[in-house]
């Protein structure tokens, strides 16, 4: 395809991406990319399950979808109920970040949760999709999510107002679904054009403090990905130059300021998922380095909560906004704000030794012991820990002053879960099993055992619907 993009430059990037996707196969994926993709699938499905019981908003959304009704095609994970595929993609996408627990690439943020809910729904709708094809489609979608995000957020650049998970997620989810449908290159272009017409979502879902909708930030890709691919399959023509056209994504959303090489360079060779990270704690990634430092210092010095006189966290600009005003962040008013709070995360880790999903339940946000510890948490700003898009999550410092006068300090560039301090398969399976205990539809130990084996050997699975049935 050699179409002009409308502003004099030949061949919109969308055509390059479409040609690449059509030619890609499981056999073209490097083994480490296959491994990381399988981990992303395990982790994403796992973090969806708890929302079925821990999020009141999710229950209301599910009730709305059941009231609408429709063809039973795909599973609402955790509930075991089936609804139309793109509705299921929306619900599962909405649940994917309710715990703020989904994977976290240091440079591209949440890369699996915008893609996998749509791919699951599409695979169930199609039926008898094998593990190799499922892995391939998701690897392609996740790679596009990474490339779009990195193309927009150049190292050292200004953070754009757009949130990459919903904005780029509609493209990456559509990419995966189009591959599952075995669309040709022209249909891929049409599908991405349909996705472009629904690309939206700003960082206000993070900054807005009067709403818990932040947890639903990945819902739209789950729906749009399924619908856009099906529309293209049906022969409905979409926007053709959706990325680089005169009024395409980059020119309208980013004023033409993007890195084309980051988007298209070394397709099929530079797999950004290789540097993906996974969250050991259900809170914002900016809290994790401080949680990790608390755990390390308490282990090294055999500290207990009663030993602590004062804790000082040193943060950069982004985490500073999750630390000050200090009184406000010591006592967040809802659980989504609580997951953003650096002082509260440090207090929970210090008081309880770890942080679990349950620690962010509303009834635990008024725990007197935790709040007393939060009152002992103070902050210091240091610009060396400022966040620069495309440069990875910044580190931080922690200082604990004990009641007997000791001053204990630590500095870390990364937290556990970062690709330089990675979670193992065993660690991810333990996280998955814990998440599964919160599912609205109970999952037996036998089914969990079978499911975790299937995740690890997903390329050998003849029908991924069988796996979803075990844990859905």
Short mmCIF file of C-alpha atoms in Angstrom, two decimals:
data_model
loop_
_atom_site.label_atom_id
_atom_site.label_comp_id
_atom_site.label_asym_id
_atom_site.label_seq_id
_atom_site.Cartn_x
_atom_site.Cartn_y
_atom_site.Cartn_z
CA UNK A 1 0.00 0.00 0.00
CA UNK A 2 1.40 3.41 -0.97
CA UNK A 3 -1.34 5.82 -0.03
CA UNK A 4 -0.49 9.48 0.57
CA UNK A 5 -1.27 10.69 4.09
CA UNK A 6 -2.73 14.01 2.97
CA UNK A 7 0.16 16.31 3.87
CA UNK A 8 2.63 15.37 1.15
CA UNK A 9 4.49 12.61 2.96
CA UNK A 10 3.94 9.09 1.60
CA UNK A 11 2.70 6.12 3.56
CA UNK A 12 1.34 6.79 7.00
CA UNK A 13 3.03 4.73 9.74
CA UNK A 14 -0.19 2.76 10.12
CA UNK A 15 0.56 0.97 6.82
CA UNK A 16 4.01 -0.09 8.02
CA UNK A 17 2.49 -1.44 11.22
CA UNK A 18 -0.25 -3.30 9.34
CA UNK A 19 2.21 -4.98 6.98
CA UNK A 20 4.37 -6.04 9.91
CA UNK A 21 1.45 -7.48 11.87
CA UNK A 22 0.15 -9.54 8.95
CA UNK A 23 3.57 -11.12 8.42
CA UNK A 24 4.26 -11.85 12.09
CA UNK A 25 3.88 -15.35 13.50
CA UNK A 26 4.57 -17.23 16.71
CA UNK A 27 7.73 -18.66 15.18
CA UNK A 28 9.02 -15.12 14.60
CA UNK A 29 8.80 -14.27 18.31
CA UNK A 30 12.04 -14.58 20.32
CA UNK A 31 11.79 -16.97 23.30
CA UNK A 32 12.22 -14.21 25.88
CA UNK A 33 9.40 -12.20 24.28
CA UNK A 34 7.15 -15.26 24.46
CA UNK A 35 8.07 -15.70 28.12
CA UNK A 36 7.40 -12.05 29.00
CA UNK A 37 4.12 -12.09 27.09
CA UNK A 38 2.94 -15.15 29.01
CA UNK A 39 3.87 -13.45 32.28
CA UNK A 40 1.89 -10.40 31.23
CA UNK A 41 -1.16 -12.54 30.46
CA UNK A 42 -0.96 -14.31 33.83
CA UNK A 43 -0.47 -11.06 35.72
CA UNK A 44 -3.19 -9.10 33.94
CA UNK A 45 -5.84 -11.77 34.34
CA UNK A 46 -4.81 -12.11 37.97
CA UNK A 47 -5.19 -8.44 38.84
CA UNK A 48 -8.61 -8.30 37.16
CA UNK A 49 -10.11 -10.92 39.47
CA UNK A 50 -10.12 -8.98 42.79
CA UNK A 51 -12.14 -6.12 41.34
CA UNK A 52 -15.13 -8.46 41.18
CA UNK A 53 -15.48 -8.15 44.96
CA UNK A 54 -13.40 -5.15 46.03
CA UNK A 55 -14.80 -2.46 43.70
CA UNK A 56 -18.39 -1.28 44.26
CA UNK A 57 -18.20 0.57 40.94
CA UNK A 58 -17.41 -2.69 39.15
CA UNK A 59 -20.47 -4.36 40.63
CA UNK A 60 -22.62 -1.48 39.38
CA UNK A 61 -21.04 -1.71 35.92
CA UNK A 62 -21.65 -5.46 35.77
CA UNK A 63 -25.29 -4.95 36.77
CA UNK A 64 -25.67 -2.43 33.94
CA UNK A 65 -24.18 -4.84 31.43
CA UNK A 66 -26.38 -7.71 32.60
CA UNK A 67 -29.40 -5.44 32.35
CA UNK A 68 -28.50 -4.62 28.74
CA UNK A 69 -28.10 -8.32 28.03
CA UNK A 70 -27.16 -9.71 24.65
CA UNK A 71 -25.37 -12.66 23.13
CA UNK A 72 -23.29 -14.66 25.63
CA UNK A 73 -19.88 -14.57 23.94
CA UNK A 74 -17.19 -13.69 26.45
CA UNK A 75 -16.60 -13.90 30.20
CA UNK A 76 -16.64 -11.14 32.77
CA UNK A 77 -13.64 -12.38 34.74
CA UNK A 78 -14.27 -13.07 38.39
CA UNK A 79 -18.02 -13.30 37.84
CA UNK A 80 -18.26 -16.29 35.50
CA UNK A 81 -21.01 -14.62 33.46
CA UNK A 82 -20.91 -14.12 29.69
CA UNK A 83 -22.05 -11.09 27.70
CA UNK A 84 -21.36 -9.70 24.20
CA UNK A 85 -17.63 -9.68 23.47
CA UNK A 86 -17.04 -5.95 23.32
CA UNK A 87 -19.06 -5.44 26.51
CA UNK A 88 -16.92 -8.09 28.21
CA UNK A 89 -13.80 -6.32 26.93
CA UNK A 90 -15.04 -3.10 28.50
CA UNK A 91 -15.83 -4.69 31.87
CA UNK A 92 -12.57 -6.63 32.08
CA UNK A 93 -10.64 -3.55 30.96
CA UNK A 94 -12.39 -1.53 33.66
CA UNK A 95 -11.32 -4.08 36.26
CA UNK A 96 -7.73 -4.35 35.01
CA UNK A 97 -6.44 -1.39 36.98
CA UNK A 98 -8.93 -1.15 39.84
CA UNK A 99 -6.24 -2.41 42.23
CA UNK A 100 -3.49 -0.28 40.61
CA UNK A 101 -1.75 -3.64 40.36
CA UNK A 102 -1.21 -4.16 36.62
CA UNK A 103 2.22 -4.48 35.01
CA UNK A 104 4.42 -1.40 34.92
CA UNK A 105 7.03 -0.88 32.23
CA UNK A 106 9.64 1.65 33.45
CA UNK A 107 9.31 3.75 30.29
CA UNK A 108 5.90 2.85 28.87
CA UNK A 109 3.80 2.35 32.06
CA UNK A 110 0.87 -0.09 31.87
CA UNK A 111 1.39 -2.02 28.65
CA UNK A 112 -0.60 -5.26 29.04
CA UNK A 113 -3.82 -4.14 30.71
CA UNK A 114 -4.98 -2.03 27.72
CA UNK A 115 -4.51 -5.04 25.38
CA UNK A 116 -5.33 -8.29 27.13
CA UNK A 117 -9.00 -7.70 28.12
CA UNK A 118 -9.90 -7.13 24.47
CA UNK A 119 -7.84 -10.12 23.30
CA UNK A 120 -9.53 -12.42 25.81
CA UNK A 121 -12.99 -11.31 24.70
CA UNK A 122 -12.12 -11.70 21.04
CA UNK A 123 -10.56 -15.14 21.56
CA UNK A 124 -13.68 -16.34 23.38
CA UNK A 125 -15.93 -14.95 20.65
CA UNK A 126 -13.91 -16.66 17.90
CA UNK A 127 -13.55 -19.92 19.82
CA UNK A 128 -10.79 -22.54 19.70
CA UNK A 129 -7.97 -19.97 19.54
CA UNK A 130 -4.78 -21.81 20.42
CA UNK A 131 -2.12 -20.56 22.79
CA UNK A 132 0.42 -19.75 20.09
CA UNK A 133 -1.98 -17.50 18.21
CA UNK A 134 -3.12 -15.87 21.46
CA UNK A 135 0.45 -15.12 22.53
CA UNK A 136 1.31 -13.75 19.08
CA UNK A 137 -1.64 -11.38 18.97
CA UNK A 138 -0.98 -10.06 22.47
CA UNK A 139 2.76 -9.68 21.84
CA UNK A 140 1.96 -7.52 18.80
CA UNK A 141 -0.59 -5.42 20.67
CA UNK A 142 1.68 -4.89 23.67
CA UNK A 143 4.57 -3.96 21.38
CA UNK A 144 2.43 -1.32 19.69
CA UNK A 145 1.34 0.04 23.08
CA UNK A 146 5.01 0.40 24.01
CA UNK A 147 6.01 1.98 20.72
CA UNK A 148 3.21 4.55 20.73
CA UNK A 149 3.96 5.51 24.31
CA UNK A 150 7.69 5.86 23.74
CA UNK A 151 7.16 7.78 20.51
CA UNK A 152 5.09 10.31 22.44
CA UNK A 153 7.18 10.51 25.61
CA UNK A 154 10.73 11.21 24.56
CA UNK A 155 13.36 11.02 27.31
CA UNK A 156 13.56 14.33 29.12
CA UNK A 157 10.43 15.58 27.41
CA UNK A 158 7.39 17.28 28.88
CA UNK A 159 4.62 14.97 30.06
CA UNK A 160 1.70 15.37 27.68
CA UNK A 161 -1.80 15.72 29.14
CA UNK A 162 -2.89 12.49 27.46
CA UNK A 163 -2.89 9.26 29.45
CA UNK A 164 -1.16 6.57 27.34
CA UNK A 165 -3.21 3.61 28.56
CA UNK A 166 -6.62 4.69 27.23
CA UNK A 167 -5.34 6.90 24.39
CA UNK A 168 -2.95 4.42 22.82
CA UNK A 169 -4.73 1.38 24.23
CA UNK A 170 -7.51 1.58 21.66
CA UNK A 171 -4.88 1.11 18.92
CA UNK A 172 -2.96 -1.67 20.66
CA UNK A 173 -6.09 -3.59 21.67
CA UNK A 174 -7.40 -3.31 18.12
CA UNK A 175 -4.03 -4.52 16.80
CA UNK A 176 -4.26 -7.69 18.92
CA UNK A 177 -7.89 -8.34 17.99
CA UNK A 178 -7.21 -7.79 14.29
CA UNK A 179 -4.42 -10.37 14.46
CA UNK A 180 -6.72 -12.87 16.18
CA UNK A 181 -9.19 -12.38 13.33
CA UNK A 182 -6.40 -12.88 10.75
CA UNK A 183 -7.29 -9.64 9.01
CA UNK A 184 -5.31 -8.59 5.95
CA UNK A 185 -3.20 -5.43 5.87
CA UNK A 186 -5.96 -3.28 4.40
CA UNK A 187 -8.38 -4.43 7.10
CA UNK A 188 -5.75 -3.71 9.77
CA UNK A 189 -5.55 -0.12 8.52
CA UNK A 190 -9.33 0.20 8.63
CA UNK A 191 -9.48 -1.28 12.13
CA UNK A 192 -6.89 1.16 13.46
CA UNK A 193 -8.79 3.96 11.74
CA UNK A 194 -11.94 2.98 13.64
CA UNK A 195 -9.92 2.90 16.86
CA UNK A 196 -8.53 6.37 16.19
CA UNK A 197 -12.02 7.87 16.17
CA UNK A 198 -12.41 6.80 19.80
CA UNK A 199 -8.93 7.55 21.12
CA UNK A 200 -9.23 9.63 24.29
CA UNK A 201 -8.34 9.92 27.96
CA UNK A 202 -6.24 12.47 29.84
CA UNK A 203 -4.24 12.44 33.06
CA UNK A 204 -7.19 14.03 34.81
CA UNK A 205 -8.21 10.50 35.80
CA UNK A 206 -5.02 10.50 37.88
CA UNK A 207 -5.05 14.10 39.12
CA UNK A 208 -8.77 14.39 39.80
CA UNK A 209 -9.21 13.66 43.50
CA UNK A 210 -13.00 13.62 43.72
CA UNK A 211 -13.57 10.44 41.73
CA UNK A 212 -12.64 6.78 41.77
CA UNK A 213 -12.96 6.46 37.97
CA UNK A 214 -9.16 6.23 37.75
CA UNK A 215 -9.58 2.50 38.26
CA UNK A 216 -11.65 2.30 35.07
CA UNK A 217 -9.03 4.01 32.94
CA UNK A 218 -8.33 0.92 30.80
CA UNK A 219 -11.96 0.09 30.03
CA UNK A 220 -12.28 1.82 26.68
CA UNK A 221 -9.52 -0.14 24.88
CA UNK A 222 -11.17 -3.39 25.91
CA UNK A 223 -14.36 -2.41 24.15
CA UNK A 224 -12.97 -0.48 21.19
CA UNK A 225 -10.38 -3.12 20.34
CA UNK A 226 -13.02 -5.79 19.82
CA UNK A 227 -15.51 -3.58 18.01
CA UNK A 228 -13.01 -1.84 15.72
CA UNK A 229 -11.53 -5.12 14.52
CA UNK A 230 -14.97 -6.62 13.91
CA UNK A 231 -16.06 -3.54 11.97
CA UNK A 232 -13.03 -3.85 9.71
CA UNK A 233 -13.69 -7.55 9.23
CA UNK A 234 -17.24 -6.66 8.18
CA UNK A 235 -15.85 -4.39 5.44
CA UNK A 236 -16.52 -1.02 7.08
CA UNK A 237 -13.82 1.42 5.98
CA UNK A 238 -12.05 3.43 8.65
CA UNK A 239 -9.86 6.52 8.70
CA UNK A 240 -6.86 5.65 6.55
CA UNK A 241 -4.10 7.95 7.82
CA UNK A 242 -4.94 7.68 11.48
CA UNK A 243 -1.44 8.29 12.84
CA UNK A 244 0.31 10.79 10.57
CA UNK A 245 -2.49 12.37 8.58
CA UNK A 246 -3.10 16.12 8.64
CA UNK A 247 -5.64 15.58 11.41
CA UNK A 248 -4.19 12.26 12.60
CA UNK A 249 -3.10 11.27 16.07
CA UNK A 250 0.33 12.86 16.15
CA UNK A 251 -0.62 16.18 14.56
CA UNK A 252 -3.76 16.74 16.61
CA UNK A 253 -2.86 15.24 19.97
CA UNK A 254 0.88 16.02 20.03
CA UNK A 255 1.24 18.95 17.60
CA UNK A 256 3.43 16.81 15.36
CA UNK A 257 6.03 16.28 18.10
CA UNK A 258 6.80 12.57 18.22
CA UNK A 259 9.65 10.15 17.59
CA UNK A 260 8.95 8.20 14.39
CA UNK A 261 11.97 5.96 14.89
CA UNK A 262 10.70 4.94 18.32
CA UNK A 263 7.41 4.01 16.67
CA UNK A 264 8.66 2.06 13.65
CA UNK A 265 12.34 1.29 14.15
CA UNK A 266 13.43 -2.37 14.16
CA UNK A 267 9.93 -3.82 13.99
CA UNK A 268 10.15 -7.49 14.87
CA UNK A 269 13.60 -7.09 16.42
CA UNK A 270 13.31 -4.43 19.14
CA UNK A 271 10.73 -5.88 21.54
CA UNK A 272 10.17 -3.36 24.34
CA UNK A 273 8.23 -5.87 26.46
CA UNK A 274 11.60 -7.36 27.38
CA UNK A 275 11.97 -4.53 29.90
CA UNK A 276 8.50 -4.90 31.41
CA UNK A 277 8.05 -4.82 35.18
CA UNK A 278 5.41 -6.23 37.49
CA UNK A 279 3.93 -4.81 40.66
CA UNK A 280 4.43 -6.66 43.93
CA UNK A 281 2.18 -4.15 45.74
CA UNK A 282 -1.30 -2.85 44.78
CA UNK A 283 -0.48 0.84 44.67
CA UNK A 284 0.89 3.53 42.38
CA UNK A 285 4.35 2.80 41.00
CA UNK A 286 5.71 6.01 42.51
CA UNK A 287 5.12 4.55 45.99
CA UNK A 288 7.00 1.32 45.32
CA UNK A 289 10.59 2.39 45.79
CA UNK A 290 9.65 3.76 49.23
CA UNK A 291 7.77 0.59 50.18
CA UNK A 292 10.78 -1.44 49.14
CA UNK A 293 13.17 0.72 51.16
CA UNK A 294 11.00 0.38 54.28
CA UNK A 295 11.04 -3.39 53.92
CA UNK A 296 14.80 -3.49 53.32
CA UNK A 297 15.63 -1.24 56.29
CA UNK A 298 13.33 -3.06 58.68
CA UNK A 299 14.89 -6.41 57.72
CA UNK A 300 18.45 -5.11 57.95
CA UNK A 301 17.98 -3.52 61.36
CA UNK A 302 15.24 -5.72 62.85
CA UNK A 303 12.93 -2.73 63.27
CA UNK A 304 9.35 -2.86 64.46
CA UNK A 305 6.68 -0.14 64.34
CA UNK A 306 7.27 0.85 67.96
CA UNK A 307 10.94 1.61 67.19
CA UNK A 308 10.08 4.46 64.81
CA UNK A 309 10.19 8.11 65.83
CA UNK A 310 10.14 9.69 62.37
CA UNK A 311 10.35 8.69 58.70
CA UNK A 312 11.40 11.07 55.93
CA UNK A 313 10.83 10.23 52.27
CA UNK A 314 12.80 12.09 49.62
CA UNK A 315 10.85 12.46 46.39
CA UNK A 316 10.95 14.20 43.04
CA UNK A 317 8.29 16.31 41.36
CA UNK A 318 5.68 13.69 40.48
CA UNK A 319 5.81 11.83 43.80
CA UNK A 320 5.88 15.21 45.56
CA UNK A 321 2.34 15.68 44.28
CA UNK A 322 1.44 12.41 46.03
CA UNK A 323 3.06 13.54 49.27
CA UNK A 324 2.12 17.19 49.72
CA UNK A 325 -0.05 18.64 51.22
CA UNK A 326 1.17 16.17 53.79
CA UNK A 327 -1.92 16.20 56.01
CA UNK A 328 -4.13 15.42 53.04
CA UNK A 329 -2.02 12.51 51.82
CA UNK A 330 -1.66 11.05 55.31
CA UNK A 331 -5.44 10.58 55.33
CA UNK A 332 -6.72 10.04 51.77
CA UNK A 333 -10.50 10.11 51.44
CA UNK A 334 -11.01 7.11 49.14
CA UNK A 335 -9.14 3.95 48.24
CA UNK A 336 -7.96 5.14 44.82
CA UNK A 337 -6.35 8.20 46.42
CA UNK A 338 -4.96 5.92 49.12
CA UNK A 339 -3.15 3.91 46.45
CA UNK A 340 -1.48 7.11 45.25
CA UNK A 341 -0.35 8.23 48.70
CA UNK A 342 3.37 7.88 49.44
CA UNK A 343 2.98 8.63 53.18
CA UNK A 344 0.22 6.07 53.61
CA UNK A 345 2.11 3.39 51.66
CA UNK A 346 5.18 3.93 53.84
CA UNK A 347 3.03 3.83 56.98
CA UNK A 348 1.30 0.57 56.00
CA UNK A 349 4.60 -1.07 55.07
CA UNK A 350 6.20 0.04 58.33
CA UNK A 351 3.23 -0.93 60.49
CA UNK A 352 2.37 -4.25 58.84
CA UNK A 353 5.59 -5.34 57.18
CA UNK A 354 3.99 -5.59 53.74
CA UNK A 355 1.08 -4.24 51.69
CA UNK A 356 -1.80 -6.35 50.40
CA UNK A 357 -5.03 -5.71 48.52
CA UNK A 358 -6.93 -5.83 51.80
CA UNK A 359 -4.91 -2.95 53.27
CA UNK A 360 -6.65 -0.54 50.89
CA UNK A 361 -10.19 -1.58 51.81
CA UNK A 362 -12.17 1.39 53.10
CA UNK A 363 -12.40 -0.01 56.63
CA UNK A 364 -8.62 -0.28 56.83
CA UNK A 365 -8.03 3.33 55.79
CA UNK A 366 -9.05 4.39 59.30
CA UNK A 367 -6.76 1.91 61.08
CA UNK A 368 -5.50 3.92 64.06
CA UNK A 369 -2.10 2.27 64.17
CA UNK A 370 -1.48 2.95 60.47
CA UNK A 371 -2.67 6.55 60.75
CA UNK A 372 -0.44 7.09 63.79
CA UNK A 373 2.49 5.84 61.73
CA UNK A 374 1.45 8.08 58.82
CA UNK A 375 1.66 11.07 61.18
CA UNK A 376 5.35 10.21 61.63
CA UNK A 377 6.03 10.32 57.87
CA UNK A 378 7.52 13.57 56.51
CA UNK A 379 8.83 14.50 53.09
CA UNK A 380 11.73 16.24 51.41
CA UNK A 381 11.93 17.34 47.80
CA UNK A 382 14.99 16.68 45.66
CA UNK A 383 14.88 17.43 41.91
CA UNK A 384 17.31 14.59 41.14
CA UNK A 385 14.30 12.31 41.53
CA UNK A 386 12.09 14.23 39.10
CA UNK A 387 10.13 12.16 36.63
CA UNK A 388 11.14 12.46 32.98
CA UNK A 389 8.85 10.73 30.47
CA UNK A 390 10.63 7.93 28.65
CA UNK A 391 13.40 7.77 31.25
CA UNK A 392 11.93 5.26 33.68
CA UNK A 393 10.49 5.67 37.14
CA UNK A 394 12.76 7.66 39.44
CA UNK A 395 14.29 6.33 42.64
CA UNK A 396 14.20 7.96 46.04
CA UNK A 397 15.60 8.08 49.55
CA UNK A 398 14.27 7.06 52.95
CA UNK A 399 15.45 7.97 56.41
CA UNK A 400 14.17 6.41 59.63
CA UNK A 401 14.94 8.01 62.99
CA UNK A 402 14.42 5.51 65.80
CA UNK A 403 13.25 6.22 69.33
CA UNK A 404 16.69 5.25 70.64
CA UNK A 405 18.38 7.88 68.46
CA UNK A 406 19.63 5.87 65.49
CA UNK A 407 19.42 7.41 61.99
CA UNK A 408 18.99 4.76 59.33
CA UNK A 409 18.95 5.72 55.67
CA UNK A 410 18.73 4.12 52.26
CA UNK A 411 18.77 5.25 48.64
CA UNK A 412 17.47 3.12 45.76
CA UNK A 413 17.22 3.70 42.02
CA UNK A 414 14.52 1.03 41.54
CA UNK A 415 11.99 -1.00 43.46
CA UNK A 416 11.40 -4.74 43.53
CA UNK A 417 9.35 -5.61 40.45
CA UNK A 418 11.42 -3.34 38.19
CA UNK A 419 13.13 -5.33 35.38
CA UNK A 420 16.44 -4.77 37.16
CA UNK A 421 14.91 -6.33 40.33
CA UNK A 422 12.43 -8.65 38.59
CA UNK A 423 9.64 -10.81 39.93
CA UNK A 424 10.11 -14.48 39.04
CA UNK A 425 7.50 -16.87 37.64
CA UNK A 426 7.04 -18.21 41.16
CA UNK A 427 6.53 -14.70 42.51
CA UNK A 428 3.99 -13.88 39.83
CA UNK A 429 2.12 -17.13 40.39
CA UNK A 430 1.97 -16.41 44.13
CA UNK A 431 0.56 -12.96 43.32
CA UNK A 432 -1.97 -14.53 40.92
CA UNK A 433 -3.13 -17.05 43.50
CA UNK A 434 -3.60 -14.34 46.10
CA UNK A 435 -5.58 -12.20 43.66
CA UNK A 436 -7.76 -15.20 42.81
CA UNK A 437 -8.90 -15.52 46.43
CA UNK A 438 -10.90 -12.31 45.99
CA UNK A 439 -12.86 -13.47 42.92
CA UNK A 440 -16.64 -13.29 43.21
CA UNK A 441 -16.93 -16.78 41.72
CA UNK A 442 -14.78 -19.01 43.97
CA UNK A 443 -11.95 -20.83 42.22
CA UNK A 444 -10.93 -24.22 43.58
CA UNK A 445 -7.31 -25.03 44.38
CA UNK A 446 -7.47 -27.75 41.75
CA UNK A 447 -8.53 -25.30 39.06
CA UNK A 448 -5.91 -22.80 40.19
CA UNK A 449 -3.23 -25.46 39.90
CA UNK A 450 -4.41 -26.39 36.41
CA UNK A 451 -4.64 -22.75 35.36
CA UNK A 452 -1.17 -21.79 36.52
CA UNK A 453 0.32 -24.75 34.66
CA UNK A 454 -1.54 -23.67 31.53
CA UNK A 455 -0.27 -20.11 31.85
CA UNK A 456 3.32 -21.32 32.05
CA UNK A 457 2.83 -23.65 29.08
CA UNK A 458 0.39 -21.47 27.17
CA UNK A 459 1.91 -22.18 23.78
CA UNK A 460 0.81 -25.81 24.18
CA UNK A 461 -2.84 -24.96 24.97
CA UNK A 462 -5.20 -25.90 22.15
CA UNK A 463 -8.02 -23.54 23.17
CA UNK A 464 -7.50 -20.57 25.50
CA UNK A 465 -11.22 -20.59 26.27
CA UNK A 466 -10.53 -23.66 28.41
CA UNK A 467 -8.12 -21.62 30.51
CA UNK A 468 -10.58 -18.75 30.88
CA UNK A 469 -13.29 -21.20 31.96
CA UNK A 470 -11.11 -22.38 34.84
CA UNK A 471 -10.64 -18.97 36.39
CA UNK A 472 -13.34 -16.76 34.83
#
